[in-house]
PDB file of C-alpha atoms in Angstrom:
ATOM      1  CA  UNK A  11      83.742 119.333 110.294  1.00 66.00           C
ATOM      2  CA  UNK A  12      85.778 116.815 108.919  1.00 76.00           C
ATOM      3  CA  UNK A  13      84.519 113.392 108.258  1.00 86.00           C
ATOM      4  CA  UNK A  14      87.437 111.725 110.124  1.00 91.00           C
ATOM      5  CA  UNK A  15      89.358 113.317 113.111  1.00 92.00           C
ATOM      6  CA  UNK A  16      92.543 112.106 114.604  1.00 93.00           C
ATOM      7  CA  UNK A  17      94.877 113.476 116.897  1.00 85.00           C
ATOM      8  CA  UNK A  18      98.258 114.422 115.079  1.00 81.00           C
ATOM      9  CA  UNK A  19     100.458 113.852 117.995  1.00 82.00           C
ATOM     10  CA  UNK A  20     103.222 113.452 118.151  1.00 90.00           C
ATOM     11  CA  UNK A  21     103.113 110.704 120.705  1.00 94.00           C
ATOM     12  CA  UNK A  22     106.366 110.019 122.501  1.00 96.00           C
ATOM     13  CA  UNK A  23     106.452 106.626 124.760  1.00 96.00           C
ATOM     14  CA  UNK A  24     109.300 104.431 126.080  1.00 97.00           C
ATOM     15  CA  UNK A  25     109.697 100.946 124.769  1.00 97.00           C
ATOM     16  CA  UNK A  26     107.193  98.368 126.196  1.00 97.00           C
ATOM     17  CA  UNK A  27     104.548 100.874 126.928  1.00 97.00           C
ATOM     18  CA  UNK A  28     100.884 100.334 125.585  1.00 97.00           C
ATOM     19  CA  UNK A  29      99.922 102.855 122.990  1.00 97.00           C
ATOM     20  CA  UNK A  30      96.476 103.972 122.280  1.00 96.00           C
ATOM     21  CA  UNK A  31      95.721 105.557 119.065  1.00 96.00           C
ATOM     22  CA  UNK A  32      92.077 107.110 118.118  1.00 96.00           C
ATOM     23  CA  UNK A  33      89.980 108.522 115.728  1.00 96.00           C
ATOM     24  CA  UNK A  34      86.513 109.671 115.542  1.00 95.00           C
ATOM     25  CA  UNK A  35      84.226 110.114 112.404  1.00 94.00           C
ATOM     26  CA  UNK A  36      80.947 111.453 111.628  1.00 92.00           C
ATOM     27  CA  UNK A  37      79.626 109.460 108.721  1.00 88.00           C
ATOM     28  CA  UNK A  38      77.335 106.549 110.085  1.00 88.00           C
ATOM     29  CA  UNK A  39      77.547 104.889 106.675  1.00 86.00           C
ATOM     30  CA  UNK A  40      81.278 103.864 107.146  1.00 88.00           C
ATOM     31  CA  UNK A  41      81.223  99.863 107.456  1.00 87.00           C
ATOM     32  CA  UNK A  42      85.107  99.222 106.873  1.00 88.00           C
ATOM     33  CA  UNK A  43      87.683 100.401 109.022  1.00 93.00           C
ATOM     34  CA  UNK A  44      91.370 100.198 108.644  1.00 93.00           C
ATOM     35  CA  UNK A  45      94.757 101.220 110.389  1.00 96.00           C
ATOM     36  CA  UNK A  46      97.668 102.037 108.058  1.00 95.00           C
ATOM     37  CA  UNK A  47     101.242 102.493 109.157  1.00 96.00           C
ATOM     38  CA  UNK A  48     103.569 104.891 107.500  1.00 95.00           C
ATOM     39  CA  UNK A  49     107.161 104.840 107.810  1.00 94.00           C
ATOM     40  CA  UNK A  50     109.267 107.924 106.424  1.00 89.00           C
ATOM     41  CA  UNK A  51     109.567 108.322 102.968  1.00 85.00           C
ATOM     42  CA  UNK A  52     107.082 105.261 102.386  1.00 89.00           C
ATOM     43  CA  UNK A  53     103.455 105.026 101.247  1.00 91.00           C
ATOM     44  CA  UNK A  54     100.951 103.689 103.872  1.00 93.00           C
ATOM     45  CA  UNK A  55     100.809  99.890 104.288  1.00 92.00           C
ATOM     46  CA  UNK A  56      97.700  98.162 105.725  1.00 91.00           C
ATOM     47  CA  UNK A  57      98.106  97.178 109.315  1.00 94.00           C
ATOM     48  CA  UNK A  58      94.654  96.081 110.699  1.00 91.00           C
ATOM     49  CA  UNK A  59      91.087  96.060 109.507  1.00 89.00           C
ATOM     50  CA  UNK A  60      87.857  95.409 110.814  1.00 89.00           C
ATOM     51  CA  UNK A  61      84.197  95.369 109.431  1.00 84.00           C
ATOM     52  CA  UNK A  62      81.404  97.078 111.318  1.00 81.00           C
ATOM     53  CA  UNK A  63      81.776  96.972 115.209  1.00 81.00           C
ATOM     54  CA  UNK A  64      83.725  94.828 117.387  1.00 84.00           C
ATOM     55  CA  UNK A  65      87.419  94.050 118.182  1.00 90.00           C
ATOM     56  CA  UNK A  66      90.144  92.356 116.122  1.00 92.00           C
ATOM     57  CA  UNK A  67      93.731  91.219 117.484  1.00 94.00           C
ATOM     58  CA  UNK A  68      96.713  90.512 115.431  1.00 93.00           C
ATOM     59  CA  UNK A  69      99.696  89.890 117.759  1.00 95.00           C
ATOM     60  CA  UNK A  70     100.704  92.896 119.856  1.00 97.00           C
ATOM     61  CA  UNK A  71      97.921  95.074 117.813  1.00 97.00           C
ATOM     62  CA  UNK A  72      94.164  95.224 118.508  1.00 96.00           C
ATOM     63  CA  UNK A  73      91.726  97.283 116.644  1.00 96.00           C
ATOM     64  CA  UNK A  74      88.502  98.173 117.968  1.00 95.00           C
ATOM     65  CA  UNK A  75      85.385 100.016 116.649  1.00 94.00           C
ATOM     66  CA  UNK A  76      82.427 101.457 118.592  1.00 92.00           C
ATOM     67  CA  UNK A  77      79.783 102.379 115.784  1.00 90.00           C
ATOM     68  CA  UNK A  78      77.461 103.687 118.475  1.00 90.00           C
ATOM     69  CA  UNK A  79      80.095 106.373 119.322  1.00 92.00           C
ATOM     70  CA  UNK A  80      81.809 106.831 116.194  1.00 93.00           C
ATOM     71  CA  UNK A  81      84.993 106.019 117.623  1.00 93.00           C
ATOM     72  CA  UNK A  82      87.908 103.469 116.394  1.00 95.00           C
ATOM     73  CA  UNK A  83      90.959 102.741 118.327  1.00 96.00           C
ATOM     74  CA  UNK A  84      94.324 100.982 117.793  1.00 97.00           C
ATOM     75  CA  UNK A  85      96.110  99.508 120.870  1.00 97.00           C
ATOM     76  CA  UNK A  86      99.929  98.532 120.537  1.00 97.00           C
ATOM     77  CA  UNK A  87     101.190  96.330 123.305  1.00 97.00           C
ATOM     78  CA  UNK A  88     104.865  96.127 124.162  1.00 97.00           C
ATOM     79  CA  UNK A  89     105.605  98.964 121.906  1.00 97.00           C
ATOM     80  CA  UNK A  90     108.856  98.565 120.120  1.00 97.00           C
ATOM     81  CA  UNK A  91     111.209 101.205 118.573  1.00 96.00           C
ATOM     82  CA  UNK A  92     110.381  99.683 115.204  1.00 96.00           C
ATOM     83  CA  UNK A  93     106.834 100.748 115.737  1.00 97.00           C
ATOM     84  CA  UNK A  94     107.938 104.398 115.260  1.00 97.00           C
ATOM     85  CA  UNK A  95     105.947 105.624 112.516  1.00 96.00           C
ATOM     86  CA  UNK A  96     102.718 107.605 111.381  1.00 95.00           C
ATOM     87  CA  UNK A  97      99.649 105.800 112.090  1.00 97.00           C
ATOM     88  CA  UNK A  98      96.496 106.599 109.863  1.00 95.00           C
ATOM     89  CA  UNK A  99      93.104 105.685 110.395  1.00 95.00           C
ATOM     90  CA  UNK A 100      90.923 105.107 107.237  1.00 93.00           C
ATOM     91  CA  UNK A 101      87.263 104.516 106.550  1.00 90.00           C
ATOM     92  CA  UNK A 102      85.728 103.285 103.256  1.00 83.00           C
ATOM     93  CA  UNK A 103      82.411 103.480 101.513  1.00 72.00           C
ATOM     94  CA  UNK A 104      83.305 103.773  97.839  1.00 71.00           C
ATOM     95  CA  UNK A 105      86.530 105.331  98.472  1.00 77.00           C
ATOM     96  CA  UNK A 106      89.176 105.743 101.431  1.00 84.00           C
ATOM     97  CA  UNK A 107      88.841 108.700 103.612  1.00 89.00           C
ATOM     98  CA  UNK A 108      91.842 109.101 106.188  1.00 91.00           C
ATOM     99  CA  UNK A 109      92.442 110.802 109.358  1.00 92.00           C
ATOM    100  CA  UNK A 110      95.414 113.361 109.237  1.00 92.00           C
ATOM    101  CA  UNK A 111      97.576 110.541 110.958  1.00 93.00           C
ATOM    102  CA  UNK A 112      99.406 110.336 114.412  1.00 95.00           C
ATOM    103  CA  UNK A 113     102.974 110.305 114.413  1.00 94.00           C
ATOM    104  CA  UNK A 114     104.505 107.713 117.082  1.00 96.00           C
ATOM    105  CA  UNK A 115     107.920 107.684 118.550  1.00 96.00           C
ATOM    106  CA  UNK A 116     109.075 104.679 120.822  1.00 97.00           C
ATOM    107  CA  UNK A 117     112.475 105.364 122.456  1.00 96.00           C
ATOM    108  CA  UNK A 118     114.734 102.650 123.824  1.00 94.00           C
TER     109      UNK A 118
ATOM    110  CA  UNK B  30     102.663  90.825  96.450  1.00 64.00           C
ATOM    111  CA  UNK B  31     100.733  93.565  94.671  1.00 57.00           C
ATOM    112  CA  UNK B  32     103.015  96.154  93.646  1.00 90.00           C
ATOM    113  CA  UNK B  33     102.171  99.869  92.880  1.00 95.00           C
ATOM    114  CA  UNK B  34     104.841 101.846  91.115  1.00 95.00           C
ATOM    115  CA  UNK B  35     105.204 105.256  91.026  1.00 95.00           C
ATOM    116  CA  UNK B  36     107.437 106.565  88.033  1.00 87.00           C
ATOM    117  CA  UNK B  37     109.570 109.146  90.242  1.00 89.00           C
ATOM    118  CA  UNK B  38     110.259 109.500  93.922  1.00 91.00           C
ATOM    119  CA  UNK B  39     111.314 113.148  93.654  1.00 95.00           C
ATOM    120  CA  UNK B  40     110.385 115.886  90.974  1.00 96.00           C
ATOM    121  CA  UNK B  41     111.136 119.442  90.786  1.00 97.00           C
ATOM    122  CA  UNK B  42     109.124 121.386  88.215  1.00 97.00           C
ATOM    123  CA  UNK B  43     108.734 125.023  87.698  1.00 97.00           C
ATOM    124  CA  UNK B  44     105.510 126.912  88.069  1.00 98.00           C
ATOM    125  CA  UNK B  45     103.507 126.825  84.928  1.00 97.00           C
ATOM    126  CA  UNK B  46     104.753 123.330  83.457  1.00 97.00           C
ATOM    127  CA  UNK B  47     102.599 120.720  82.776  1.00 97.00           C
ATOM    128  CA  UNK B  48     103.566 117.849  84.760  1.00 97.00           C
ATOM    129  CA  UNK B  49     102.622 113.983  84.535  1.00 97.00           C
ATOM    130  CA  UNK B  50     102.754 111.627  87.425  1.00 97.00           C
ATOM    131  CA  UNK B  51     102.600 108.182  86.567  1.00 96.00           C
ATOM    132  CA  UNK B  52     101.364 104.924  88.388  1.00 97.00           C
ATOM    133  CA  UNK B  53     101.437 101.365  87.228  1.00 97.00           C
ATOM    134  CA  UNK B  54      99.990  98.537  89.045  1.00 95.00           C
ATOM    135  CA  UNK B  55     100.581  94.769  88.330  1.00 94.00           C
ATOM    136  CA  UNK B  56      97.600  92.919  89.996  1.00 87.00           C
ATOM    137  CA  UNK B  57      94.976  93.646  87.413  1.00 90.00           C
ATOM    138  CA  UNK B  58      92.963  95.855  89.830  1.00 91.00           C
ATOM    139  CA  UNK B  59      90.120  97.699  88.546  1.00 92.00           C
ATOM    140  CA  UNK B  60      90.116 100.614  91.028  1.00 92.00           C
ATOM    141  CA  UNK B  61      92.935 103.210  91.089  1.00 95.00           C
ATOM    142  CA  UNK B  62      93.420 106.424  93.211  1.00 95.00           C
ATOM    143  CA  UNK B  63      95.440 109.513  93.542  1.00 97.00           C
ATOM    144  CA  UNK B  64      95.867 111.040  96.868  1.00 96.00           C
ATOM    145  CA  UNK B  65      98.178 114.024  98.025  1.00 97.00           C
ATOM    146  CA  UNK B  66      99.426 114.183 101.522  1.00 95.00           C
ATOM    147  CA  UNK B  67     100.280 117.190 103.278  1.00 93.00           C
ATOM    148  CA  UNK B  68     101.295 117.840 106.754  1.00 87.00           C
ATOM    149  CA  UNK B  69      98.319 118.654 109.223  1.00 83.00           C
ATOM    150  CA  UNK B  70      95.915 117.739 106.292  1.00 87.00           C
ATOM    151  CA  UNK B  71      96.611 113.867 105.876  1.00 88.00           C
ATOM    152  CA  UNK B  72      95.918 112.190 102.472  1.00 92.00           C
ATOM    153  CA  UNK B  73      93.218 114.019 100.512  1.00 93.00           C
ATOM    154  CA  UNK B  74      91.842 112.202  97.482  1.00 93.00           C
ATOM    155  CA  UNK B  75      92.338 113.893  94.140  1.00 97.00           C
ATOM    156  CA  UNK B  76      90.735 111.603  91.605  1.00 96.00           C
ATOM    157  CA  UNK B  77      89.956 108.014  91.213  1.00 95.00           C
ATOM    158  CA  UNK B  78      88.947 105.488  88.588  1.00 95.00           C
ATOM    159  CA  UNK B  79      86.733 102.497  88.785  1.00 91.00           C
ATOM    160  CA  UNK B  80      87.778 100.991  85.340  1.00 91.00           C
ATOM    161  CA  UNK B  81      89.762 101.898  82.023  1.00 92.00           C
ATOM    162  CA  UNK B  82      88.631 105.285  80.548  1.00 89.00           C
ATOM    163  CA  UNK B  83      86.451 106.117  83.876  1.00 91.00           C
ATOM    164  CA  UNK B  84      87.258 108.744  86.298  1.00 94.00           C
ATOM    165  CA  UNK B  85      85.571 110.402  89.302  1.00 94.00           C
ATOM    166  CA  UNK B  86      86.585 113.660  91.012  1.00 95.00           C
ATOM    167  CA  UNK B  87      87.659 113.296  94.537  1.00 93.00           C
ATOM    168  CA  UNK B  88      87.735 115.932  97.110  1.00 91.00           C
ATOM    169  CA  UNK B  89      90.285 118.260  95.936  1.00 95.00           C
ATOM    170  CA  UNK B  90      90.133 117.806  91.885  1.00 97.00           C
ATOM    171  CA  UNK B  91      90.961 121.600  91.101  1.00 96.00           C
ATOM    172  CA  UNK B  92      94.147 121.990  89.012  1.00 96.00           C
ATOM    173  CA  UNK B  93      94.513 118.221  88.099  1.00 98.00           C
ATOM    174  CA  UNK B  94      93.232 115.948  85.607  1.00 97.00           C
ATOM    175  CA  UNK B  95      93.748 112.146  85.214  1.00 97.00           C
ATOM    176  CA  UNK B  96      93.911 109.658  82.282  1.00 96.00           C
ATOM    177  CA  UNK B  97      93.261 105.839  82.323  1.00 96.00           C
ATOM    178  CA  UNK B  98      94.039 104.459  78.912  1.00 94.00           C
ATOM    179  CA  UNK B  99      95.026 101.130  80.284  1.00 95.00           C
ATOM    180  CA  UNK B 100      93.858  99.185  83.274  1.00 95.00           C
ATOM    181  CA  UNK B 101      97.241  98.900  84.758  1.00 96.00           C
ATOM    182  CA  UNK B 102      98.179 102.614  84.395  1.00 97.00           C
ATOM    183  CA  UNK B 103      96.605 105.711  86.144  1.00 97.00           C
ATOM    184  CA  UNK B 104      98.251 109.255  85.355  1.00 97.00           C
ATOM    185  CA  UNK B 105      97.998 112.226  87.197  1.00 98.00           C
ATOM    186  CA  UNK B 106      98.451 115.495  85.074  1.00 98.00           C
ATOM    187  CA  UNK B 107      98.933 118.996  86.524  1.00 97.00           C
ATOM    188  CA  UNK B 108      97.905 121.189  83.902  1.00 94.00           C
ATOM    189  CA  UNK B 109      99.978 124.326  84.934  1.00 97.00           C
ATOM    190  CA  UNK B 110     101.855 123.520  88.249  1.00 97.00           C
ATOM    191  CA  UNK B 111     101.830 126.016  90.830  1.00 97.00           C
ATOM    192  CA  UNK B 112     103.547 126.369  94.305  1.00 97.00           C
ATOM    193  CA  UNK B 113     100.659 125.392  96.307  1.00 97.00           C
ATOM    194  CA  UNK B 114     100.815 121.668  94.412  1.00 98.00           C
ATOM    195  CA  UNK B 115     104.024 121.172  96.045  1.00 98.00           C
ATOM    196  CA  UNK B 116     103.262 117.926  97.900  1.00 97.00           C
ATOM    197  CA  UNK B 117     103.792 114.205  98.453  1.00 96.00           C
ATOM    198  CA  UNK B 118     101.582 112.423  95.907  1.00 98.00           C
ATOM    199  CA  UNK B 119     100.431 108.745  96.293  1.00 97.00           C
ATOM    200  CA  UNK B 120      98.979 106.446  94.108  1.00 97.00           C
ATOM    201  CA  UNK B 121      96.789 103.308  95.226  1.00 94.00           C
ATOM    202  CA  UNK B 122      95.154 100.518  93.895  1.00 93.00           C
ATOM    203  CA  UNK B 123      92.423  97.886  94.859  1.00 90.00           C
ATOM    204  CA  UNK B 124      90.347  95.245  93.324  1.00 82.00           C
ATOM    205  CA  UNK B 125      86.351  96.211  93.261  1.00 77.00           C
ATOM    206  CA  UNK B 126      85.423  93.358  95.736  1.00 76.00           C
ATOM    207  CA  UNK B 127      88.093  93.867  98.195  1.00 75.00           C
ATOM    208  CA  UNK B 128      87.287  96.809 100.497  1.00 72.00           C
ATOM    209  CA  UNK B 129      90.375  96.531 102.480  1.00 76.00           C
ATOM    210  CA  UNK B 130      92.769  95.543  99.897  1.00 77.00           C
ATOM    211  CA  UNK B 131      94.474  99.149  98.993  1.00 87.00           C
ATOM    212  CA  UNK B 132      98.072  99.089  97.977  1.00 91.00           C
ATOM    213  CA  UNK B 133      99.963 102.343  97.827  1.00 93.00           C
ATOM    214  CA  UNK B 134     102.890 103.311  96.015  1.00 94.00           C
ATOM    215  CA  UNK B 135     105.917 104.844  97.663  1.00 93.00           C
ATOM    216  CA  UNK B 136     104.871 108.377  96.655  1.00 95.00           C
ATOM    217  CA  UNK B 137     106.299 111.087  94.495  1.00 96.00           C
ATOM    218  CA  UNK B 138     107.597 114.004  96.388  1.00 96.00           C
ATOM    219  CA  UNK B 139     106.827 116.895  93.916  1.00 97.00           C
ATOM    220  CA  UNK B 140     108.261 120.510  94.441  1.00 97.00           C
ATOM    221  CA  UNK B 141     107.123 123.269  92.237  1.00 98.00           C
ATOM    222  CA  UNK B 142     109.420 126.459  92.143  1.00 97.00           C
TER     223      UNK B 142
END
């Protein structure tokens, strides 16, 4: 079993939709949870981060962590074509472990 | 802004060649990492380094080695390139006390023919 599982998609939604991206994990030692966004032919860039359980909101983006279920989510409200990218969840102890990434396409 | 620079965007090498991938960061970060990214497999950690002259194996170190002679530079070496090492290689760095502060380079797309 992989330490971090993520549905690879692709996910295709119309502009303005609410997008939900999810990951599950198996290692209860993870404390730091991150979401990275990766545009084509670029390196990943940090989008959101949370420590332990709870919610965090930043503009149109909300990150949720449920440690009891070992489940993390990223919600994107009012999605835009510029949100089209691959979204990677990642978790950290002494090194960063990534999900496989979900490819999102937002069409006008 | 922290900048992580990878020396080449695209590289084509022949099977059996020794290949050097260079990564330089400009923010005095202690920790540096090499990942490879493949479709359906995500990013997988090859090697990482906590400090100069220190190195640790990641999840897939076979066929690779690394060198960290200076704090700002972390090199990935393919001793004898093989076609299954065709991939996107990503370098990252972070400060020791900043669990969130990973910064990635733009990647090197290596093709081994």
